[in-house]
XYZ file of C-alpha atoms in Angstrom:
598
model
C -0.524 2.463 -9.045
C -0.039 4.982 -6.274
C 1.564 8.127 -5.057
C 3.510 7.213 -1.926
C 5.256 9.501 0.550
C 7.293 8.803 3.676
C 8.853 11.342 6.049
C 11.270 10.144 8.735
C 12.329 12.464 11.540
C 14.411 12.247 14.706
C 11.921 14.658 16.254
C 8.192 14.403 16.900
C 7.589 17.992 15.783
C 4.729 18.449 13.277
C 5.776 18.217 9.644
C 4.535 20.741 7.099
C 4.234 19.149 3.676
C 4.802 21.040 0.437
C 1.229 21.522 -0.858
C 2.361 21.273 -4.492
C 3.941 17.887 -3.885
C 0.719 16.819 -2.185
C -1.286 17.843 -5.251
C 1.005 15.860 -7.561
C 0.648 12.794 -5.340
C -3.144 13.119 -5.201
C -3.405 13.232 -8.998
C -1.480 9.960 -9.170
C -3.915 8.292 -6.779
C -7.414 9.794 -7.005
C -9.300 6.791 -5.541
C -8.082 6.812 -1.930
C -6.004 9.082 0.314
C -4.788 8.211 3.794
C -2.073 9.221 6.303
C -0.526 7.189 9.081
C 2.048 8.171 11.691
C 4.174 5.788 13.757
C 6.611 6.601 16.547
C 9.565 4.696 17.843
C 12.004 5.232 20.697
C 13.963 7.936 18.853
C 12.060 8.643 15.657
C 8.698 9.395 14.095
C 7.588 8.429 10.641
C 4.717 9.826 8.594
C 3.329 7.677 5.765
C 0.960 9.130 3.179
C -0.491 7.261 0.199
C -2.812 8.091 -2.680
C -4.190 5.037 -4.493
C -5.163 4.559 -8.134
C -7.368 1.458 -8.014
C -6.156 -0.994 -10.659
C -7.168 -4.520 -9.623
C -9.198 -6.535 -7.137
C -10.876 -4.790 -4.228
C -9.848 -1.222 -3.514
C -7.194 -1.384 -0.781
C -6.445 1.936 0.920
C -2.822 2.608 1.758
C -0.729 2.752 3.876
C -1.537 -0.833 4.918
C -0.835 -1.586 8.574
C -0.940 -5.159 9.846
C -1.686 -6.489 13.323
C 2.021 -6.417 14.247
C 2.301 -2.702 13.424
C 4.227 -3.113 10.145
C 3.374 -0.488 7.519
C 3.452 -1.086 3.764
C 3.270 1.325 0.822
C 3.199 -0.087 -2.695
C 3.386 1.512 -6.125
C 3.523 -1.456 -8.438
C 1.869 -4.317 -10.281
C 2.513 -8.017 -9.710
C 2.404 -9.665 -13.141
C 4.042 -12.907 -12.070
C 6.039 -14.749 -9.409
C 3.594 -14.117 -6.563
C 0.147 -15.725 -6.983
C -2.562 -13.042 -7.115
C -6.099 -14.144 -7.960
C -8.209 -11.900 -10.247
C -10.415 -10.786 -7.365
C -7.401 -10.107 -5.095
C -5.472 -6.895 -4.670
C -1.722 -7.311 -5.054
C -1.005 -4.679 -2.378
C -2.847 -6.775 0.204
C -1.302 -10.066 -0.962
C 2.245 -8.707 -0.933
C 1.753 -7.013 2.450
C 0.643 -10.321 3.950
C 3.730 -12.058 2.567
C 6.036 -9.426 4.032
C 4.286 -9.678 7.406
C 5.427 -13.288 7.679
C 9.093 -12.362 7.141
C 11.711 -12.094 9.843
C 15.240 -11.128 8.850
C 16.551 -9.489 5.689
C 17.080 -12.797 3.874
C 13.372 -13.601 4.093
C 12.326 -10.165 2.837
C 14.743 -10.444 -0.071
C 13.414 -13.889 -0.959
C 9.890 -12.459 -1.300
C 11.072 -9.492 -3.372
C 13.041 -11.832 -5.617
C 9.874 -13.664 -6.657
C 8.132 -10.557 -8.015
C 7.699 -9.969 -11.726
C 6.442 -6.571 -12.750
C 7.144 -2.897 -12.020
C 7.350 -1.679 -8.441
C 8.542 0.811 -5.895
C 7.795 0.282 -2.212
C 8.331 1.523 1.339
C 8.044 -0.953 4.244
C 8.301 -0.198 7.947
C 9.230 -3.345 9.866
C 8.242 -2.552 13.446
C 9.903 -5.430 15.304
C 13.286 -4.642 13.743
C 12.808 -0.839 13.752
C 13.749 -0.893 10.064
C 12.638 1.110 7.061
C 12.951 -0.728 3.722
C 12.506 0.846 0.282
C 13.572 0.446 -3.313
C 12.663 0.085 -6.984
C 12.459 -2.907 -9.300
C 15.384 -4.131 -11.393
C 14.608 -1.781 -14.308
C 13.292 1.107 -12.212
C 9.882 1.145 -13.904
C 8.307 3.059 -11.022
C 9.487 6.393 -9.671
C 10.919 6.883 -6.182
C 12.782 10.005 -5.023
C 14.726 10.675 -1.837
C 15.967 13.693 0.080
C 17.804 14.219 3.349
C 17.962 17.376 5.450
C 20.763 16.742 7.955
C 20.244 20.068 9.708
C 16.567 19.331 10.367
C 17.241 15.642 11.030
C 14.781 14.405 8.384
C 14.774 11.899 5.536
C 11.987 11.699 2.942
C 10.823 9.431 0.128
C 8.196 10.236 -2.482
C 6.884 9.079 -5.872
C 6.922 12.641 -7.186
C 8.112 16.000 -5.880
C 7.939 19.606 -7.014
C 10.492 22.155 -8.081
C 12.073 23.885 -5.082
C 10.934 27.405 -4.316
C 12.854 29.969 -2.331
C 16.455 29.503 -1.157
C 18.276 26.433 -2.354
C 18.016 23.634 0.172
C 18.092 19.867 0.158
C 17.488 18.573 -3.354
C 15.423 15.563 -4.374
C 17.251 12.808 -6.255
C 16.017 9.598 -7.875
C 16.552 6.490 -5.789
C 18.855 4.414 -8.036
C 17.499 1.057 -9.165
C 20.575 -0.726 -7.828
C 18.864 -2.807 -5.172
C 16.783 -2.283 -2.044
C 17.775 -0.185 0.951
C 17.318 -0.601 4.708
C 17.619 2.085 7.395
C 18.182 0.865 10.961
C 15.995 3.342 12.853
C 17.490 2.417 16.240
C 20.864 3.835 15.183
C 19.473 6.948 13.536
C 22.025 9.719 13.986
C 22.999 13.008 12.416
C 23.559 11.104 9.169
C 21.072 8.578 7.837
C 23.016 5.341 7.418
C 21.566 2.622 5.241
C 22.429 -0.828 4.032
C 22.165 -1.701 0.342
C 21.061 -5.127 -0.863
C 22.087 -4.940 -4.526
C 20.725 -6.656 -7.590
C 23.117 -9.300 -8.899
C 23.503 -8.108 -12.487
C 25.803 -10.803 -13.849
C 29.518 -10.937 -14.522
C 29.582 -7.630 -16.418
C 28.282 -5.632 -13.429
C 28.925 -7.470 -10.158
C 27.433 -6.249 -6.882
C 30.938 -5.204 -5.789
C 30.525 -2.264 -8.170
C 27.400 -1.099 -6.345
C 29.279 1.289 -4.063
C 30.871 3.038 -7.011
C 27.525 3.270 -8.799
C 25.939 4.880 -5.736
C 28.307 7.839 -5.791
C 26.435 10.954 -6.766
C 23.079 9.225 -6.248
C 22.943 9.360 -2.439
C 21.649 12.597 -0.888
C 23.983 14.695 1.240
C 23.556 13.661 4.860
C 23.171 9.963 3.987
C 25.607 7.093 3.750
C 24.904 3.861 1.875
C 27.064 0.764 2.158
C 26.600 -2.739 0.788
C 25.317 -4.994 3.576
C 28.010 -6.835 5.546
C 26.661 -10.389 5.009
C 26.826 -9.810 1.258
C 23.168 -10.632 0.613
C 21.997 -9.874 -2.927
C 18.797 -9.939 -4.926
C 19.064 -12.388 -7.840
C 18.573 -10.815 -11.239
C 15.065 -11.420 -12.641
C 16.494 -11.721 -16.173
C 19.174 -13.910 -17.681
C 22.616 -12.444 -18.521
C 23.186 -10.761 -21.861
C 24.570 -13.074 -24.548
C 27.978 -11.582 -25.404
C 28.984 -13.980 -28.180
C 30.157 -12.542 -31.494
C 29.981 -14.115 -34.970
C 33.053 -15.755 -36.434
C 32.549 -14.080 -39.812
C 31.518 -10.463 -40.154
C 29.012 -9.500 -42.816
C 29.916 -6.741 -45.198
C 27.679 -3.696 -44.847
C 25.395 -3.404 -47.845
C 24.744 -0.290 -49.857
C 21.423 1.177 -48.711
C 18.708 0.636 -51.323
C 15.128 1.394 -50.319
C 13.964 -1.388 -47.967
C 11.222 -3.663 -49.250
C 8.847 -6.046 -47.560
C 10.487 -8.733 -49.671
C 13.664 -8.160 -47.628
C 11.838 -9.204 -44.490
C 10.086 -12.098 -46.218
C 13.510 -13.345 -47.287
C 14.655 -13.251 -43.673
C 11.493 -14.985 -42.518
C 12.009 -17.785 -44.994
C 15.203 -18.753 -43.191
C 14.421 -21.220 -40.424
C 16.277 -19.382 -37.673
C 14.744 -15.999 -38.453
C 11.224 -17.355 -38.529
C 11.544 -19.389 -35.339
C 13.224 -16.616 -33.370
C 10.550 -14.111 -34.444
C 7.774 -16.555 -33.545
C 9.238 -17.064 -30.069
C 9.543 -13.310 -29.571
C 5.908 -12.947 -30.558
C 4.872 -15.565 -28.007
C 6.655 -13.966 -25.028
C 5.730 -10.419 -26.084
C 2.103 -11.392 -26.631
C 1.981 -12.889 -23.139
C 3.548 -9.714 -21.715
C 0.880 -7.600 -23.404
C -1.877 -9.982 -22.268
C -0.837 -9.611 -18.624
C -0.877 -5.843 -18.972
C -4.203 -5.426 -20.778
C -6.172 -7.983 -18.797
C -5.156 -6.810 -15.294
C -7.670 -3.969 -15.324
C -9.476 -2.132 -12.543
C -13.025 -1.907 -13.754
C -14.994 -3.827 -11.146
C -17.905 -1.810 -9.843
C -16.593 1.355 -11.510
C -16.634 0.436 -15.187
C -16.464 3.159 -17.809
C -19.528 3.600 -19.990
C -20.081 0.941 -22.620
C -18.066 1.661 -25.719
C -15.208 3.367 -23.870
C -11.659 2.069 -24.093
C -9.893 0.476 -21.164
C -6.458 0.403 -22.837
C -4.580 3.152 -24.666
C -1.271 3.124 -26.534
C 1.239 5.932 -26.997
C 1.007 5.723 -30.763
C 3.191 7.088 -33.540
C 2.364 4.444 -36.145
C 5.970 3.276 -35.914
C 7.102 -0.307 -35.521
C 7.104 -0.495 -31.711
C 3.640 0.987 -31.157
C 2.127 -0.898 -34.105
C 3.253 -4.232 -32.662
C 1.801 -3.320 -29.250
C -1.511 -2.291 -30.845
C -1.737 -5.506 -32.868
C -1.007 -7.612 -29.775
C -3.430 -5.672 -27.570
C -6.031 -6.400 -30.247
C -5.555 -10.126 -29.577
C -6.353 -9.812 -25.890
C -9.280 -7.386 -25.680
C -12.863 -8.068 -26.846
C -13.605 -6.979 -30.427
C -16.471 -4.753 -29.326
C -14.214 -2.714 -27.041
C -12.355 0.280 -28.521
C -8.614 0.790 -28.159
C -7.349 4.378 -27.933
C -4.338 5.325 -30.073
C -2.848 8.472 -28.532
C -1.043 10.519 -31.187
C 0.514 13.848 -30.193
C 1.625 16.677 -32.496
C 3.137 20.072 -31.727
C 2.172 22.921 -34.008
C 4.672 23.714 -36.726
C 5.594 27.376 -36.906
C 4.895 27.535 -40.620
C 2.483 25.321 -42.573
C 4.311 22.671 -44.546
C 4.325 22.769 -48.303
C 3.039 19.555 -49.879
C 5.984 17.313 -50.629
C 6.608 15.597 -53.920
C 6.253 11.804 -53.947
C 9.375 9.916 -52.966
C 11.736 8.984 -55.801
C 11.522 5.353 -54.766
C 7.796 4.704 -54.457
C 8.401 1.087 -53.487
C 10.057 2.063 -50.214
C 8.457 3.048 -46.909
C 9.017 6.823 -46.698
C 9.149 8.551 -43.322
C 6.039 10.484 -44.397
C 3.680 8.121 -46.264
C 2.622 9.206 -49.736
C -0.998 10.266 -50.051
C -1.140 11.554 -46.457
C 0.668 14.854 -46.916
C -1.333 17.999 -46.238
C -0.598 21.565 -45.264
C -1.999 21.388 -41.713
C 0.435 22.783 -39.135
C -0.201 19.639 -37.050
C 0.651 17.182 -39.821
C 3.974 16.275 -38.264
C 5.715 13.013 -39.230
C 4.204 10.981 -36.365
C 0.705 12.186 -37.267
C 1.141 11.002 -40.839
C 2.645 7.629 -39.969
C -0.018 7.305 -37.270
C -2.810 7.668 -39.825
C -1.119 5.112 -42.064
C -0.782 2.759 -39.092
C -4.452 3.242 -38.285
C -5.361 1.998 -41.763
C -3.206 -1.093 -41.265
C -4.873 -1.849 -37.938
C -8.327 -1.384 -39.441
C -7.389 -3.956 -42.066
C -6.128 -6.261 -39.310
C -9.403 -6.145 -37.355
C -12.390 -4.508 -39.046
C -14.636 -5.283 -36.069
C -12.755 -3.114 -33.595
C -13.153 0.623 -33.247
C -9.716 2.164 -33.166
C -9.927 5.636 -31.614
C -7.139 7.556 -33.314
C -6.859 10.507 -30.918
C -5.257 13.542 -32.532
C -3.723 15.536 -29.684
C -2.689 18.953 -30.987
C -0.502 21.213 -28.838
C 0.252 24.875 -29.485
C 3.347 26.635 -28.206
C 1.257 28.686 -25.773
C -0.292 25.575 -24.222
C 3.098 23.866 -24.073
C 4.652 26.781 -22.215
C 1.732 27.034 -19.797
C 1.574 23.348 -18.875
C 5.352 23.038 -18.626
C 5.317 25.729 -15.934
C 2.217 24.451 -14.138
C 2.779 20.713 -14.223
C 5.395 19.068 -16.415
C 8.444 20.885 -15.070
C 7.611 19.600 -11.579
C 7.066 16.051 -12.835
C 10.308 15.882 -14.807
C 12.268 17.157 -11.776
C 14.867 16.226 -10.595
C 15.912 15.560 -14.204
C 16.720 18.699 -16.153
C 18.097 18.063 -19.648
C 16.682 19.246 -22.960
C 15.729 15.639 -23.737
C 13.901 15.270 -20.418
C 11.928 18.425 -21.193
C 11.031 17.336 -24.735
C 10.074 13.760 -23.918
C 8.420 14.685 -20.634
C 6.175 17.285 -22.285
C 5.327 15.054 -25.266
C 4.428 12.060 -23.079
C 2.392 14.217 -20.663
C 0.182 15.648 -23.424
C -0.133 12.261 -25.125
C -1.073 10.413 -21.925
C -3.655 13.065 -21.033
C -5.558 11.783 -24.078
C -7.457 15.004 -24.776
C -7.920 15.683 -28.471
C -10.230 14.892 -31.365
C -11.250 11.755 -33.218
C -12.773 11.483 -36.680
C -16.117 9.707 -36.935
C -18.237 9.609 -40.078
C -16.011 12.226 -41.643
C -16.419 14.718 -38.781
C -13.951 15.614 -36.050
C -15.325 15.375 -32.530
C -13.769 16.325 -29.169
C -12.538 13.269 -27.310
C -11.004 12.397 -23.943
C -9.513 8.932 -23.475
C -11.097 6.908 -20.654
C -8.268 4.357 -20.464
C -6.344 4.091 -17.205
C -3.756 1.730 -18.700
C -1.296 3.274 -21.165
C 1.074 0.977 -23.066
C 4.389 2.448 -24.149
C 7.043 1.004 -26.457
C 10.091 1.981 -24.451
C 12.674 -0.793 -24.240
C 12.475 -1.980 -27.844
C 15.179 0.316 -29.224
C 17.418 -0.229 -26.211
C 17.447 -4.006 -26.665
C 17.229 -4.324 -30.451
C 19.695 -1.650 -31.594
C 17.093 0.833 -32.786
C 19.010 4.083 -32.335
C 21.353 5.681 -34.856
C 24.120 5.614 -32.240
C 23.979 1.826 -32.420
C 24.889 1.948 -36.103
C 27.735 4.332 -35.310
C 29.071 2.022 -32.598
C 28.736 -1.007 -34.866
C 30.591 0.789 -37.659
C 33.483 1.728 -35.354
C 33.686 -1.267 -32.977
C 31.799 -4.120 -34.617
C 29.599 -6.581 -32.732
C 31.638 -6.330 -29.538
C 31.104 -2.581 -29.369
C 27.408 -2.989 -30.185
C 26.984 -5.518 -27.347
C 28.629 -3.102 -24.912
C 26.341 -0.304 -26.090
C 23.216 -2.427 -25.624
C 24.331 -3.497 -22.142
C 24.820 0.149 -21.225
C 21.396 1.098 -22.648
C 19.499 -1.351 -20.466
C 21.648 -0.548 -17.438
C 20.833 3.157 -17.526
C 17.191 3.029 -18.639
C 15.965 3.544 -15.066
C 17.819 6.831 -14.631
C 17.323 8.149 -18.168
C 13.704 7.271 -18.870
C 11.501 5.222 -16.632
C 11.182 7.222 -13.441
C 10.403 10.335 -15.462
C 7.844 8.582 -17.654
C 6.121 7.046 -14.633
C 5.781 10.462 -13.001
C 4.503 12.103 -16.189
C 1.887 9.472 -17.102
C 0.816 9.011 -13.482
C -0.080 12.703 -13.220
C -3.300 11.904 -15.124
C -4.388 9.131 -12.764
C -3.208 6.582 -15.323
C -0.611 3.854 -15.262
C 2.224 3.400 -17.757
C 2.952 -0.238 -18.621
C 6.044 -1.406 -20.493
C 5.609 -4.758 -22.306
C 9.060 -4.645 -23.932
C 10.562 -4.574 -20.425
C 8.650 -7.605 -19.175
C 11.164 -9.897 -17.467
C 10.447 -12.833 -19.815
C 10.775 -10.632 -22.898
C 14.101 -9.222 -21.701
C 15.364 -12.692 -20.753
C 14.514 -14.065 -24.179
C 16.183 -11.175 -25.982
C 19.205 -11.372 -23.668
C 19.589 -15.058 -24.512
C 19.953 -14.413 -28.246
C 23.212 -13.531 -29.961
C 23.205 -9.924 -31.051
C 23.164 -10.711 -34.775
C 19.801 -12.445 -34.440
C 18.258 -9.347 -32.874
C 19.701 -6.819 -35.302
C 21.770 -6.993 -38.483
C 23.272 -3.560 -38.970
C 24.919 -4.678 -42.199
C 21.409 -4.385 -43.667
C 19.865 -1.034 -44.688
C 18.102 1.344 -42.314
C 14.493 0.274 -41.943
C 15.452 -3.412 -42.036
C 18.620 -4.139 -40.066
C 17.888 -2.290 -36.827
C 15.309 -4.133 -34.706
C 15.325 -6.834 -37.404
C 13.803 -9.475 -35.130
C 10.893 -7.219 -34.185
C 10.299 -6.402 -37.863
C 10.107 -10.108 -38.623
C 7.647 -10.548 -35.755
C 5.578 -7.660 -37.137
C 5.311 -9.423 -40.491
C 4.168 -12.603 -38.745
C 1.504 -10.493 -37.043
C 0.257 -9.418 -40.462
C 1.602 -5.852 -40.405
C 2.759 -4.342 -43.676
C 4.577 -1.057 -44.452
C 4.914 -0.142 -40.767
C 7.301 -3.073 -40.373
C 9.814 -1.155 -42.487
C 9.578 2.284 -40.917
C 12.980 3.498 -39.709
C 13.395 4.719 -36.149
C 12.351 8.301 -35.544
C 12.856 9.767 -32.077
C 9.652 11.004 -30.425
C 10.876 14.579 -30.015
C 11.440 14.810 -33.771
C 8.427 12.799 -34.872
C 5.976 14.943 -32.897
C 8.025 18.077 -33.699
C 8.359 19.379 -30.154
C 12.072 19.785 -30.837
C 11.261 22.247 -33.637
C 9.464 24.557 -31.197
C 12.578 25.357 -29.208
C 16.189 26.431 -29.755
C 17.451 24.281 -32.625
C 21.040 24.728 -31.422
C 20.365 22.813 -28.204
C 21.790 19.381 -27.626
C 19.693 16.704 -25.976
C 22.160 16.347 -23.078
C 22.336 20.101 -22.329
C 20.693 21.391 -19.177
C 17.351 22.828 -20.242
C 17.086 26.564 -19.637
C 13.281 26.334 -19.766
C 13.247 23.913 -16.824
C 15.909 25.779 -14.877
C 14.020 29.056 -15.231
C 10.986 27.554 -13.500
């Protein structure tokens, strides 16, 4: 994982970098920093890279080959391109690109990749600058153009503008890869787009429309004339609907027996078992591609951490990570809580003790940090300890006061969330930043001790709700438009996940010199889920806590998980209670006054 930066200019005048942006980039890549400048007949280009060493031999970037090509890479190759354990994927991929001639050959190499990536590639012989993000946009890349100064810039992360309003950074849309012909560089930066082929529901011909509003002022982007495309790395979404609709059931408290009943049916059990196989392999690739060769953490320190609420998605990831790491190695469970303004009063036990309450009985206290995710996290910890008694599970309680939240938002998080600016971006960005930092306390032998997570790899459960109908809006859409409406909603969720979530989360986690990895968005996992009819993934005629993400709940039971398999979805901003710290009248989609004031 890296912080990459590229500055293209029609002039050879020295370029003064924003020092704050430089600091953000350096935190992303603390293991190596290097600059490289190239000049052409009518342009100059500065490349700067900051490397977080994750696999094989440390490879400083930018990488320049014997032909003068320059490569910057912020990604992980988890499949498609052979990379041996001792090899560095940056070096392997750079060598493959060096052998390419025209655009078709470059696209053929990119099409083989499986894993998250953003890249910048200067092809000297063709005087071309290539860049782009993977199909889901799992790595951040921003762009900005200053037509008056004759410059064009790319970066993994920026900083909030200071002084008079000028050119604004935007996220490079994950619509395909882009190529700038440097020989025809004029007042405007013209670029070709080589779009992802996204299937019949979103053909490449729609790419031009999708680019509107995403391209910086002073740039033009047109689909390439030959019509070359990048094939989709995942299969199309199954849009079939059932012939007979199920009647929605009255909502009794969900029981584990409900899931066992589903598992007993042949189709439910087989589909869940197949999901477990592809998801387990996705987790294996992400927890075994680790950087610790020559720079191992001290014995007994974790190499993998999980953003952990104790909910279904994070519990499944923890149980699968447990399969693929040695038993004598800890796994860090990062659980964040924002201080409640008033201590909670102990709640009475739920009226239906057989059901899985949002706040598990027996774990309720009056601590101002005992937010819902803290309580379900502790319950999840007990399940995991039952699952593997040999492993040490470091349940890291990360407590955040309002004063610390306000301070770090101004110093760091506001810059990382930018150019996004909604209330939801603020809430999720702050919560993920504090969680990924991993600074809190753990309980050992009955005593709380300060703790800082050593893990550079952070697993996150994003992608599960978007594919398996986990949000309440999915129930609303199903109630109003049936399975057809639900399918359309799920297609939209996956199509916009790059612009709503992933670039922001990559910037926020990367600020700690750590790498976010997304097993639910592994190409094989998405392809398998896309291949299934919607009613096998979710049955929204069933009660909350069973019907949404039904297939994942069945997989959780096959893994040996218990009550956590029935926990209903609870959004992170509500589970960690960051939303309670701010104006309760705000809507998630509103522009955030706290970010704008920075």
